[in-house]
Coordinates of C-alpha atoms in Angstrom, one line a residue:
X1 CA -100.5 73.2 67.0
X2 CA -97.7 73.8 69.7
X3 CA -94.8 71.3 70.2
X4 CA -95.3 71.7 73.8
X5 CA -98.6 70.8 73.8
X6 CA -97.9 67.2 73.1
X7 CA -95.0 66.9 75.8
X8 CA -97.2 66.8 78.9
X9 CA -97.4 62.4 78.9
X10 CA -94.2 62.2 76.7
X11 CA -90.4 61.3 78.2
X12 CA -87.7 63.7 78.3
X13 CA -85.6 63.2 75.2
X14 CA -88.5 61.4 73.2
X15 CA -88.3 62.9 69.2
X16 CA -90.1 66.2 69.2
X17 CA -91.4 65.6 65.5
X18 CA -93.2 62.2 66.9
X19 CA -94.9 64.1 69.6
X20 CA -96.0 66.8 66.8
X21 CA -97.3 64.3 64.9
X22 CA -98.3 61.8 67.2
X23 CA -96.7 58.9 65.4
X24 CA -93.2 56.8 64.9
X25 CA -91.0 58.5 63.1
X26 CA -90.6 55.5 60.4
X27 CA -94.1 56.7 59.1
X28 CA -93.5 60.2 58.2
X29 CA -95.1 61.2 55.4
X30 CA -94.4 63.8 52.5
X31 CA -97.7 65.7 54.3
X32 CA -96.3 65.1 57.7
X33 CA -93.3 66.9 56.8
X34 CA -95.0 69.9 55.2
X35 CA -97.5 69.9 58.7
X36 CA -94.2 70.3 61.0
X37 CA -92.7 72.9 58.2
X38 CA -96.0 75.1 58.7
X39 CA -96.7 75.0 62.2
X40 CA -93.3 75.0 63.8
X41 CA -92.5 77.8 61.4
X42 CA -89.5 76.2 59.9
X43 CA -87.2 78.7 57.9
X44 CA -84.6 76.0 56.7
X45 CA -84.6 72.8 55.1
X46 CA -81.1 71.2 55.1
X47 CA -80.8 68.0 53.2
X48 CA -78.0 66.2 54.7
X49 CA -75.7 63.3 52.9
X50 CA -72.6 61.8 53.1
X51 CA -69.9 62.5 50.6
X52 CA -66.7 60.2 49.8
X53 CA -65.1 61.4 53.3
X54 CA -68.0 60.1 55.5
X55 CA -68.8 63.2 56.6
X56 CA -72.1 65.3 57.1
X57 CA -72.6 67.4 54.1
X58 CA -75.6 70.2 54.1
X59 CA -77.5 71.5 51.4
X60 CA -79.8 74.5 53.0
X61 CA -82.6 75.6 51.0
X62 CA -84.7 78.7 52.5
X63 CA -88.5 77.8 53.2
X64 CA -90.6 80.5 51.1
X65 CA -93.7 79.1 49.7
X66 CA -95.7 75.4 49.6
X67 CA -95.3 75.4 46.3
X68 CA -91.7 75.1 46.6
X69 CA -91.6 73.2 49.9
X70 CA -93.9 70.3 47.8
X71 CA -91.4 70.1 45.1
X72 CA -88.4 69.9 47.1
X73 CA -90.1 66.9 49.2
X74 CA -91.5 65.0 45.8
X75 CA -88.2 65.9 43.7
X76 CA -85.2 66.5 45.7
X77 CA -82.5 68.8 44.4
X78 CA -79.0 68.7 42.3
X79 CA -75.7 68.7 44.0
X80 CA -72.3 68.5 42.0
X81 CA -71.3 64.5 42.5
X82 CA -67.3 65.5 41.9
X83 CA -66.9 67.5 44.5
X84 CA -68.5 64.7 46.7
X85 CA -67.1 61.7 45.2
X86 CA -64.0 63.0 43.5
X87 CA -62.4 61.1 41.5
X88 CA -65.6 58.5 40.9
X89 CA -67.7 61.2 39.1
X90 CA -66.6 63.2 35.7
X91 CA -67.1 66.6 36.0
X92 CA -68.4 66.4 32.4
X93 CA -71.6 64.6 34.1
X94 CA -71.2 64.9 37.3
X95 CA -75.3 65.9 38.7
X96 CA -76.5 63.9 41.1
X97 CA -80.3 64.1 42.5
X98 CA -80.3 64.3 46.7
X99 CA -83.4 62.6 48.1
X100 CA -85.0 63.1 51.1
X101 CA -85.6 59.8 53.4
X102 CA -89.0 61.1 55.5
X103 CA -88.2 59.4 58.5
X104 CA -85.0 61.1 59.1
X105 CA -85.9 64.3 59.5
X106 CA -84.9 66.6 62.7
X107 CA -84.8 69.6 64.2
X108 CA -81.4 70.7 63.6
X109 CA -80.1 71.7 67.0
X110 CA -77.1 74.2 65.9
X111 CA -79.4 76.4 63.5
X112 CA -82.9 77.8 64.9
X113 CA -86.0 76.6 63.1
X114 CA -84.3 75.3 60.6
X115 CA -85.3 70.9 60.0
X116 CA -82.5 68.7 58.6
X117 CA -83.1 65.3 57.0
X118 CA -81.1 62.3 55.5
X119 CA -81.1 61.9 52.0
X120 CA -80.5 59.6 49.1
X121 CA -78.3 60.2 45.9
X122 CA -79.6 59.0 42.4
X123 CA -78.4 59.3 38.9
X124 CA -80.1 60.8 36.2
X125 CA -81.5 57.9 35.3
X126 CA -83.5 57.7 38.3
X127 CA -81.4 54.9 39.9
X128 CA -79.8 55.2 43.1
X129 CA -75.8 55.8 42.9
X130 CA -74.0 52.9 43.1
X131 CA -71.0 54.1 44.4
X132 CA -72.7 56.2 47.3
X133 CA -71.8 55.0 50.7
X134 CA -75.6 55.0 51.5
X135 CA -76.4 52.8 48.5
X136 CA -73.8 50.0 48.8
X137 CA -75.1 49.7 52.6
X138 CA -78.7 49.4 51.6
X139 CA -77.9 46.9 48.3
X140 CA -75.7 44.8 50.8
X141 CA -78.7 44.9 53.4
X142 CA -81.1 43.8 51.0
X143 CA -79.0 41.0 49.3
X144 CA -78.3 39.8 52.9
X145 CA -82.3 39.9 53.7
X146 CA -83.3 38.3 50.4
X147 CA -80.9 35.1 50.3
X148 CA -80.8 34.7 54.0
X149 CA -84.8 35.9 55.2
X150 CA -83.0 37.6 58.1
X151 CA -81.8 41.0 58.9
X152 CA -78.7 42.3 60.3
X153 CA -79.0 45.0 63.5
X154 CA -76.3 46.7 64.7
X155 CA -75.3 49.4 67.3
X156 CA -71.8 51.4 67.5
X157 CA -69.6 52.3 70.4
X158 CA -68.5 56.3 69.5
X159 CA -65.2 56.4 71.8
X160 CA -63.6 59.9 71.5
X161 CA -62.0 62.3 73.6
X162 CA -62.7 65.8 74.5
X163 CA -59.7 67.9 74.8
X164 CA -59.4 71.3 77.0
X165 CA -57.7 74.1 78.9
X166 CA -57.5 73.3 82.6
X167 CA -59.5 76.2 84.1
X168 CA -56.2 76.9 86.4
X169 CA -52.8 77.9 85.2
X170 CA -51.3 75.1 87.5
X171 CA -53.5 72.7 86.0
X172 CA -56.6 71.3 87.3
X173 CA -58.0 70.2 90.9
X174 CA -59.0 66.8 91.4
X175 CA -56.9 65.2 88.8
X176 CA -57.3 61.7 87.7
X177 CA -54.8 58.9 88.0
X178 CA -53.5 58.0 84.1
X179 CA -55.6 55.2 82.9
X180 CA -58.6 55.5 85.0
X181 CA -61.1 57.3 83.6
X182 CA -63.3 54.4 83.2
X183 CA -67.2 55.4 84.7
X184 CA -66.1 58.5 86.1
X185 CA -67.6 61.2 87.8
X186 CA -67.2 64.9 88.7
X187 CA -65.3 66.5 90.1
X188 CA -62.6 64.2 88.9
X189 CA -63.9 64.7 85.4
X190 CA -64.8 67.9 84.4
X191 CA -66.4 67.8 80.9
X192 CA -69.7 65.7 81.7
X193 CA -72.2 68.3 81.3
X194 CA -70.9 68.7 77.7
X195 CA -71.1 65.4 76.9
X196 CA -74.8 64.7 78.2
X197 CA -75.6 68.2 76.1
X198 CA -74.3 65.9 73.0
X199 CA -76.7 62.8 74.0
X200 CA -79.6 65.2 74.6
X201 CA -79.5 65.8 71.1
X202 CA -78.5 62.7 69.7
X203 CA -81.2 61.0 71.5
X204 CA -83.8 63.8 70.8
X205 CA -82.9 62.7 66.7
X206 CA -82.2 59.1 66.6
X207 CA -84.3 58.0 69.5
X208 CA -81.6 55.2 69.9
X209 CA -78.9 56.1 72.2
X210 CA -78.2 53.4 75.1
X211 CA -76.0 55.4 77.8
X212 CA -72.6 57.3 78.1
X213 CA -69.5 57.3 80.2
X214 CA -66.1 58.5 80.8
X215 CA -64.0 56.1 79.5
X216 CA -60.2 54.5 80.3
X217 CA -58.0 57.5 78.8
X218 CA -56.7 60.6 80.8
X219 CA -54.0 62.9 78.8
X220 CA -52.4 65.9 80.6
X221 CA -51.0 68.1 78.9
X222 CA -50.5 66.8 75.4
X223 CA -47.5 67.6 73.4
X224 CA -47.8 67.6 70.1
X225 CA -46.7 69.9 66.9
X226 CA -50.3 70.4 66.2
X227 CA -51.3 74.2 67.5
X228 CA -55.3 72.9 67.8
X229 CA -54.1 70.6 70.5
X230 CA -50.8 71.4 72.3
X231 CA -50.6 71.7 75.6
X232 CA -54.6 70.6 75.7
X233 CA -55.8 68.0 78.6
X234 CA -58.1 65.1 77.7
X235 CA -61.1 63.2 78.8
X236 CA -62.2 60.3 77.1
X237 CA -65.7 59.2 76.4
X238 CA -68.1 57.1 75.3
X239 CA -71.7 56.9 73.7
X240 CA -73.1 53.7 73.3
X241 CA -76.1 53.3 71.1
X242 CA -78.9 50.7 70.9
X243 CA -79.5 47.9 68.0
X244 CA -81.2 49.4 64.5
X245 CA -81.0 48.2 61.2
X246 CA -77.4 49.1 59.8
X247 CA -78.6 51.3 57.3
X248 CA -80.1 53.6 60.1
X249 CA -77.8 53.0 62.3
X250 CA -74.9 54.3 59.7
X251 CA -76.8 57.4 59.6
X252 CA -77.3 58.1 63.7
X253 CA -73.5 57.9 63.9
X254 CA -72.8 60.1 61.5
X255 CA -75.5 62.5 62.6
X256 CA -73.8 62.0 66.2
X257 CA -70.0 62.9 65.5
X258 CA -71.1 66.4 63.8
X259 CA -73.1 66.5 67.2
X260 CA -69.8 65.8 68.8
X261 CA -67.9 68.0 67.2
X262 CA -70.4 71.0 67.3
X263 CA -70.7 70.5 71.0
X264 CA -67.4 70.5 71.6
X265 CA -66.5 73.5 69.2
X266 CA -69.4 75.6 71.2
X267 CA -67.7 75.0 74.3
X268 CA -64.1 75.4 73.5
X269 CA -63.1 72.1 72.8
X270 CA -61.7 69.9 70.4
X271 CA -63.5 66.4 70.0
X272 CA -61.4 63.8 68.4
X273 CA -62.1 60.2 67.3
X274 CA -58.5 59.6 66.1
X275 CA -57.5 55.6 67.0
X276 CA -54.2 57.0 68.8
X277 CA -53.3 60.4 70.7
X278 CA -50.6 59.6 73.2
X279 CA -48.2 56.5 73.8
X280 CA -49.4 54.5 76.8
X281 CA -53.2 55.9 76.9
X282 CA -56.1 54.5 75.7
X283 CA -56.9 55.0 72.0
X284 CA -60.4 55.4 70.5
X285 CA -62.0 52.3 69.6
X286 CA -65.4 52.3 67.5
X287 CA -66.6 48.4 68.3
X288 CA -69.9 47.4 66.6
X289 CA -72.2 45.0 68.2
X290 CA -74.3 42.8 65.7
X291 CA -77.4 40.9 65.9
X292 CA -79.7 38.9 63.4
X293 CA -83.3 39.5 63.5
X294 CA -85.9 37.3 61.8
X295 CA -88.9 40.0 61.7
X296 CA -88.8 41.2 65.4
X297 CA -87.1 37.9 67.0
X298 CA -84.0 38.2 67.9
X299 CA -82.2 34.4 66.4
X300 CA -78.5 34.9 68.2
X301 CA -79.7 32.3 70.8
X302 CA -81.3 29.0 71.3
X303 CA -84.1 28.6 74.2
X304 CA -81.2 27.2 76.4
X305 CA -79.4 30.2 76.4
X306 CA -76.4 28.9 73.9
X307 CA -75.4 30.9 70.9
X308 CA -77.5 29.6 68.1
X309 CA -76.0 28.2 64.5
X310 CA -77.1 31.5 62.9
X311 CA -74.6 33.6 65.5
X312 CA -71.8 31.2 64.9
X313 CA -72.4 31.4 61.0
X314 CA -72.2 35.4 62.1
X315 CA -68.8 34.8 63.6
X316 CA -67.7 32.9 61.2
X317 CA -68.5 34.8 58.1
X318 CA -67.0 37.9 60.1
X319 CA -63.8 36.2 60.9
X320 CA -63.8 34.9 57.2
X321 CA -63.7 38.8 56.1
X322 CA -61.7 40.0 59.2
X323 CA -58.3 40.8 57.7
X324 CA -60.2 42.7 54.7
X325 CA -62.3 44.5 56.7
X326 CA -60.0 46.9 58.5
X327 CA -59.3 48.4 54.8
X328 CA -62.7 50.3 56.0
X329 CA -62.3 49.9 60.0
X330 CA -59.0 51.1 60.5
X331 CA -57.8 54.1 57.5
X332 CA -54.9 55.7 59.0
X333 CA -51.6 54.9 60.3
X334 CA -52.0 55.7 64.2
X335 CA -54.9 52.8 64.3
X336 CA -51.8 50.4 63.9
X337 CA -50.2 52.0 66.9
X338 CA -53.6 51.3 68.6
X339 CA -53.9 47.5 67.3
X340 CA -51.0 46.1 69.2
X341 CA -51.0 43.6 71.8
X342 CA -51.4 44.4 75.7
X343 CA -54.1 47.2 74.6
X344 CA -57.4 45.5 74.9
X345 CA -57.3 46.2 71.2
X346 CA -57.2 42.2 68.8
X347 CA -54.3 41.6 67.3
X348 CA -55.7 38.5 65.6
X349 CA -58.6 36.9 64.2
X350 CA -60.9 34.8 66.9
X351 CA -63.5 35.0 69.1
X352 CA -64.1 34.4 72.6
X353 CA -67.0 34.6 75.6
X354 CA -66.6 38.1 77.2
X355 CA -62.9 38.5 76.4
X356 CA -62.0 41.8 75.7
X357 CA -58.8 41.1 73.7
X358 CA -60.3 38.8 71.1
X359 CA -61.5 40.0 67.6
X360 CA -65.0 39.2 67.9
X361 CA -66.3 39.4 71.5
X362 CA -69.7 37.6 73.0
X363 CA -70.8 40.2 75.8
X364 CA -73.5 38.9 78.6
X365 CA -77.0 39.2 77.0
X366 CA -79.4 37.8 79.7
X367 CA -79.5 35.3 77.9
X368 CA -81.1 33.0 81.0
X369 CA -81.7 36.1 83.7
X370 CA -84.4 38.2 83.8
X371 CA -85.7 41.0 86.1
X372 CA -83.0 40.9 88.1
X373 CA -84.2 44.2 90.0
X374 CA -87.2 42.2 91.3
X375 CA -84.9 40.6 93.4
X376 CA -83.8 43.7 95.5
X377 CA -87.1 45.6 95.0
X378 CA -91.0 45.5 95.7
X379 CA -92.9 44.3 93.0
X380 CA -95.2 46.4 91.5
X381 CA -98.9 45.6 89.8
X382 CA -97.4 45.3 86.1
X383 CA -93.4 45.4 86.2
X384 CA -93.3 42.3 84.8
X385 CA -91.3 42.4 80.7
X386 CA -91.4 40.0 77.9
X387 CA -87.7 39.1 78.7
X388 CA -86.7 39.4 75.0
X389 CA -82.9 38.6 74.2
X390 CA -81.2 41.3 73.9
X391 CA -77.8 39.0 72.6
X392 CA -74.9 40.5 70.3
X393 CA -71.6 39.6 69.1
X394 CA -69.1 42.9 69.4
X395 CA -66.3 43.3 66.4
X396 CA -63.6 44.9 68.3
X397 CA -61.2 45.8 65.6
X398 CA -62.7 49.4 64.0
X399 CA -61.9 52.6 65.5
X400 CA -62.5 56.5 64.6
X401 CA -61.1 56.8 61.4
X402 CA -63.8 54.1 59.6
X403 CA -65.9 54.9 56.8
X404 CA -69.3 54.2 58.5
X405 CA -71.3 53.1 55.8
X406 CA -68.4 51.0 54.4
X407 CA -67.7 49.3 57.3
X408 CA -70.8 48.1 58.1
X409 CA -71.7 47.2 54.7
X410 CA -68.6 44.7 55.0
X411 CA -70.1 43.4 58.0
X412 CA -73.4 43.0 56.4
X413 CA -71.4 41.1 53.6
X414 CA -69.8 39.0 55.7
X415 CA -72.9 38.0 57.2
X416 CA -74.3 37.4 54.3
X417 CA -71.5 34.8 53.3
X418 CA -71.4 33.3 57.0
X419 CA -75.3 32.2 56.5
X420 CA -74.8 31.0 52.9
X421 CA -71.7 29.4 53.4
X422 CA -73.5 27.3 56.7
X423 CA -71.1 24.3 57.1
X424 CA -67.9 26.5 56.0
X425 CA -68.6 29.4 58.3
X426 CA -69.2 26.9 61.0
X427 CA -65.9 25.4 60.6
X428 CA -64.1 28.6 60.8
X429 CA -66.2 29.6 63.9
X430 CA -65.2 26.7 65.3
X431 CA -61.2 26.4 64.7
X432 CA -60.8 30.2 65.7
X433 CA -62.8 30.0 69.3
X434 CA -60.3 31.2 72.1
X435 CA -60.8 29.7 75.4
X436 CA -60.2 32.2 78.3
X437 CA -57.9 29.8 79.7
X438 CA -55.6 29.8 76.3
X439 CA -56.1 33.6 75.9
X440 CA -52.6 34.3 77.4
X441 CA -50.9 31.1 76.1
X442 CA -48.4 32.9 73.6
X443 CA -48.5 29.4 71.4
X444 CA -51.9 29.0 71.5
X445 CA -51.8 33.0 70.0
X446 CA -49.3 32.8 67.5
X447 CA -51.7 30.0 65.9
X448 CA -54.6 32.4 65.0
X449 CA -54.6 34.6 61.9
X450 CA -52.9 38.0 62.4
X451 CA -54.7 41.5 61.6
X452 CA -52.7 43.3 59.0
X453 CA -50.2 45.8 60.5
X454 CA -50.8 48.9 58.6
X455 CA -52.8 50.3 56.5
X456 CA -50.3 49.2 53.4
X457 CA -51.0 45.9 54.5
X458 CA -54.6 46.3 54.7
X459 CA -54.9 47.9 50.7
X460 CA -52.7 44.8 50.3
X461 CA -55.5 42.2 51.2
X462 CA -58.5 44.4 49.8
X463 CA -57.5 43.8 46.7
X464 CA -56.1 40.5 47.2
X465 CA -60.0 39.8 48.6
X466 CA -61.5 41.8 46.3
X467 CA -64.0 39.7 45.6
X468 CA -65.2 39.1 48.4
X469 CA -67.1 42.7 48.2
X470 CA -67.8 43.5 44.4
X471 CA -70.1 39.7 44.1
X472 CA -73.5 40.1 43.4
X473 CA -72.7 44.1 42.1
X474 CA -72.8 45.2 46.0
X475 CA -69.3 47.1 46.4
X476 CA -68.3 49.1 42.7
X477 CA -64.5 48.5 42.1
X478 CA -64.0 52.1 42.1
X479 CA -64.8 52.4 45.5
X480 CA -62.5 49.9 46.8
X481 CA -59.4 50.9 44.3
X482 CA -60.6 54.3 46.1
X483 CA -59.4 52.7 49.3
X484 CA -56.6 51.0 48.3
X485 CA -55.3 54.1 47.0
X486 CA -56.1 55.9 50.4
X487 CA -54.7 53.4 52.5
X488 CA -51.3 53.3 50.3
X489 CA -50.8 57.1 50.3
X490 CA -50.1 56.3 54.4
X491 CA -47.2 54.9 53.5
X492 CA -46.8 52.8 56.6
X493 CA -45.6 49.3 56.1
X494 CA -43.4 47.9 58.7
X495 CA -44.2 51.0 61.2
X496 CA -43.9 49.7 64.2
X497 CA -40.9 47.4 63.6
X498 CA -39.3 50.6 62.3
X499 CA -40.8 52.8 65.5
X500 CA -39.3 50.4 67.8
X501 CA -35.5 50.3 66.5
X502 CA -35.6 53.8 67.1
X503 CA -34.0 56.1 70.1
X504 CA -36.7 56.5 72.6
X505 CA -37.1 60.1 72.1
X506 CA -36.8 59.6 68.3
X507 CA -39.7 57.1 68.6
X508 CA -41.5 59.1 70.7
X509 CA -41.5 62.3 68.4
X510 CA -42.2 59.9 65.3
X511 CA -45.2 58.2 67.2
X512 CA -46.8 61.7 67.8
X513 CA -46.3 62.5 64.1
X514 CA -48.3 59.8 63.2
X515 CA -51.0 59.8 66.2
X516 CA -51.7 63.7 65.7
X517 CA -51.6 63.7 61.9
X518 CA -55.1 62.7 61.1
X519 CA -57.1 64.5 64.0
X520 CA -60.3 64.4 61.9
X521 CA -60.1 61.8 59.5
X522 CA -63.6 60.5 58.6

């Protein structure tokens, strides 16, 4: 059977594996896989993990006979968990078993006929690692479905910014104004044909991107002491993606900045997520929208169109955790740059309607409109929609250097708390709402809880809230003395107060030092 035989009543950028085997993707089967491996003549299986860094890791394992195809989808294979997890695994024991999850698997898009697919680690003992990013998402998940009989949804902003060589020597035509790149189009920005190359195959293997866009930042020929990146212009962007379960979603953003990167690589460019790249231009946030699900209802609103209890114990659960969780949100010293006030970036814990300078944000969610294009076009025999909410609440304070799996297991811990802790978490939703009309009042402000200031002060108040993660056996204490220890080898406490005493151009050259010196951190 051909792949392009199925493609005739399919859309565009639908999953190429679904249309093969004419069903959802969270029903592959162990035969399934084996079908596609046969008759799309795959030569490659790469299993595909995440190791201590967050990063895609590959494992490829040459097709050559059923036999061996079969045990490598019932069994898995052996990789060396020291080099993945140093410093958590012995190297006098260090085997780990990698997994293959069914459902994941793609056509890898950078390697011909060669299928890549998400996998688990376990011990030898048959049990899943604990301290594997993957695993500490999926217990926190379950504990948070099992005491609570809801699930928690979530979708990730991926902000980044493509860097390149004008194609002039006198540098580019149409040039955009500094600080308004936001929505964009060509001519005035020049990389979009990259960037929708990146969504094609994002979309093509998580089925669940929303939309992209230029974003705010414009750079022009950045200085910096970095070779990669001097004298390079920049574009930022953005790729939106739509609600999954976390523990999928962690995996389509991973899977989508190696698609980033490889893009950008293939086309001469450098794709950054760093939080901070020049003073006075945008940095790269990574905001994640959440959303509690009782089977397939969304419960973030009432019937009225009001945020329900359940969102507000959300809120307040997340605001509970807030100054913890940028020890997993925010891992090197240029996101502190980034977290300062007048930046659309929080500087403090609260929440607010549609306020883009509070911590946690409530966007518009139709919450009482519907089908508002049948008010400026005919209506056709069956347009008409369920009208399902489509609600969120957006945590603002992450940005490019997060561990995904980490940070969104916080969040799923804090939601956990909020909807256990009812009457508590309402009370802190409550005292930390910021109206729109206080949201410039400096008093009102400098009331609210601050956001730590560096990443010193974030290890600080891990492991001052320690607890807060390692209940119920969810987080391992070696993963966060693993942070702690990251975040403290930064070595940045009191940056900015020491940044600003300086001489302008001292400052300047000491900012870059910091902004540049984690390009690819995560």
């Amino acid at each position: 059977m051909k792949q392009e035989a199925h493609m005739a009543n399919s859309f565009g950028l639908q999953n190429p594996l679904e249309l093969c085997l004419n069903k959802a993707r969270s029903e592959f089967t162990r035969s399934d896989i084996l079908r596609v491996i046969e008759e799309m003549k795959i030569e490659f299986l790469s299993f595909h993990y995440t190791g201590l860094d967050g990063k895609l890791k590959a494992l490829r394992l040459p097709v050559q006979n059923r036999e061996q195809v079969q045990e490598l989808l019932a069994e898995g294979e052996r990789a060396d968990g020291s080099s993945l997890f140093r410093g958590l695994v012995d190297t006098a024991c260090s085997d780990l078993y990698v997994v293959p999850v069914y459902r994941t698997a793609f056509l890898n898009p950078f390697s011909e006929n060669t299928l890549g697919i998400m996998c688990r680690f376990f011990d030898r003992d048959g049990n899943l690692a604990s301290f594997a990013l993957g695993t500490i998402l999926h217990e926190a998940s379950r504990l948070l479905k099992d005491s609570t009989g809801l699930s928690l949804h979530a979708l990730g902003e991926l902000e980044f910014f493509l860097l390149y060589r004008p194609d002039t020597e006198d540098g580019e035509h149409y040039p955009l104004p500094m600080q308004s790149g936001y929505h964009a189009t060509g001519p005035f920005v020049k990389n979009g044909a990259i960037v929708e190359e990146m969504v094609r195959h994002i979309s093509r293997i998580t089925g669940s991107v929303k939309y992209a866009h230029s974003e705010v930042g414009v750079i022009r020929n950045l200085a910096s002491n970095i070779p990669e990146i001097d004298g390079r212009f920049g574009e930022q962007w953005e790729i939106e993606f739509l609600p999954a379960p976390v523990a999928d979603m962690a995996d389509d953003l991973v899977i989508a900045k190696w698609i980033v990167r490889n893009v950008a690589q293939q086309h001469g460019c450098i794709a950054t997520f760093a939080p901070k790249l020049e003073e006075g231009v945008a940095g790269n946030g990574f905001h994640f929208h959440m959303m509690l699900k009782d089977g397939d209802k969304n419960v973030m609103v009432e019937d009225d169109g009001s945020l329900s209890s359940s969102a507000k114990q959300l809120i307040g659960g997340i605001c509970h955790y807030a100054d913890s969780l940028t020890a997993f949100g925010n891992t090197v010293s240029s996101a502190y740059l980034r977290l300062v006030p007048g930046q659309e970036a929080p500087t403090r814990v609260c929440w607010s309607d549609l306020n883009r300078t509070a911590m946690i944000r409530v966007p518009l969610g139709w919450q009482t409109v519907h089908e508002l294009a049948g008010n400026l076009n005919p209506r056709g025999e069956n347009d008409s929609l369920s009208g399902k909410s489509r609600q969120t609440v957006e945590l603002r304070t992450a940005d490019g250097s997060a561990l995904i799996h980490l940070i969104l297991s916080g969040i799923t811990m804090a939601a956990q708390w909020g909807l256990t802790h009812m009457e508590e978490s309402l009370q802190i939703a409550e005292q930390l709402y910021l109206p729109v009309a206080d949201s410039r009042k400096k008093d009102f402000l400098d009331q609210l809880p601050p956001l730590p200031r560096s990443c010193v002060e974030s290890a600080r108040v891990l492991r001052e809230n320690a607890g807060l993660y390692t209940r119920d056996g969810i987080f391992p204490q070696s993963i966060l003395q693993y942070m702690i220890e990251l975040l403290k080898s930064e070595d940045d406490e009191n940056m900015n107060q020491r940044l600003t005493s300086m001489p302008a151009d001292q400052r300047l050259n000491e900012s870059l030092k910091i902004m540049h010196g984690n390009l690819h951190r995560h």
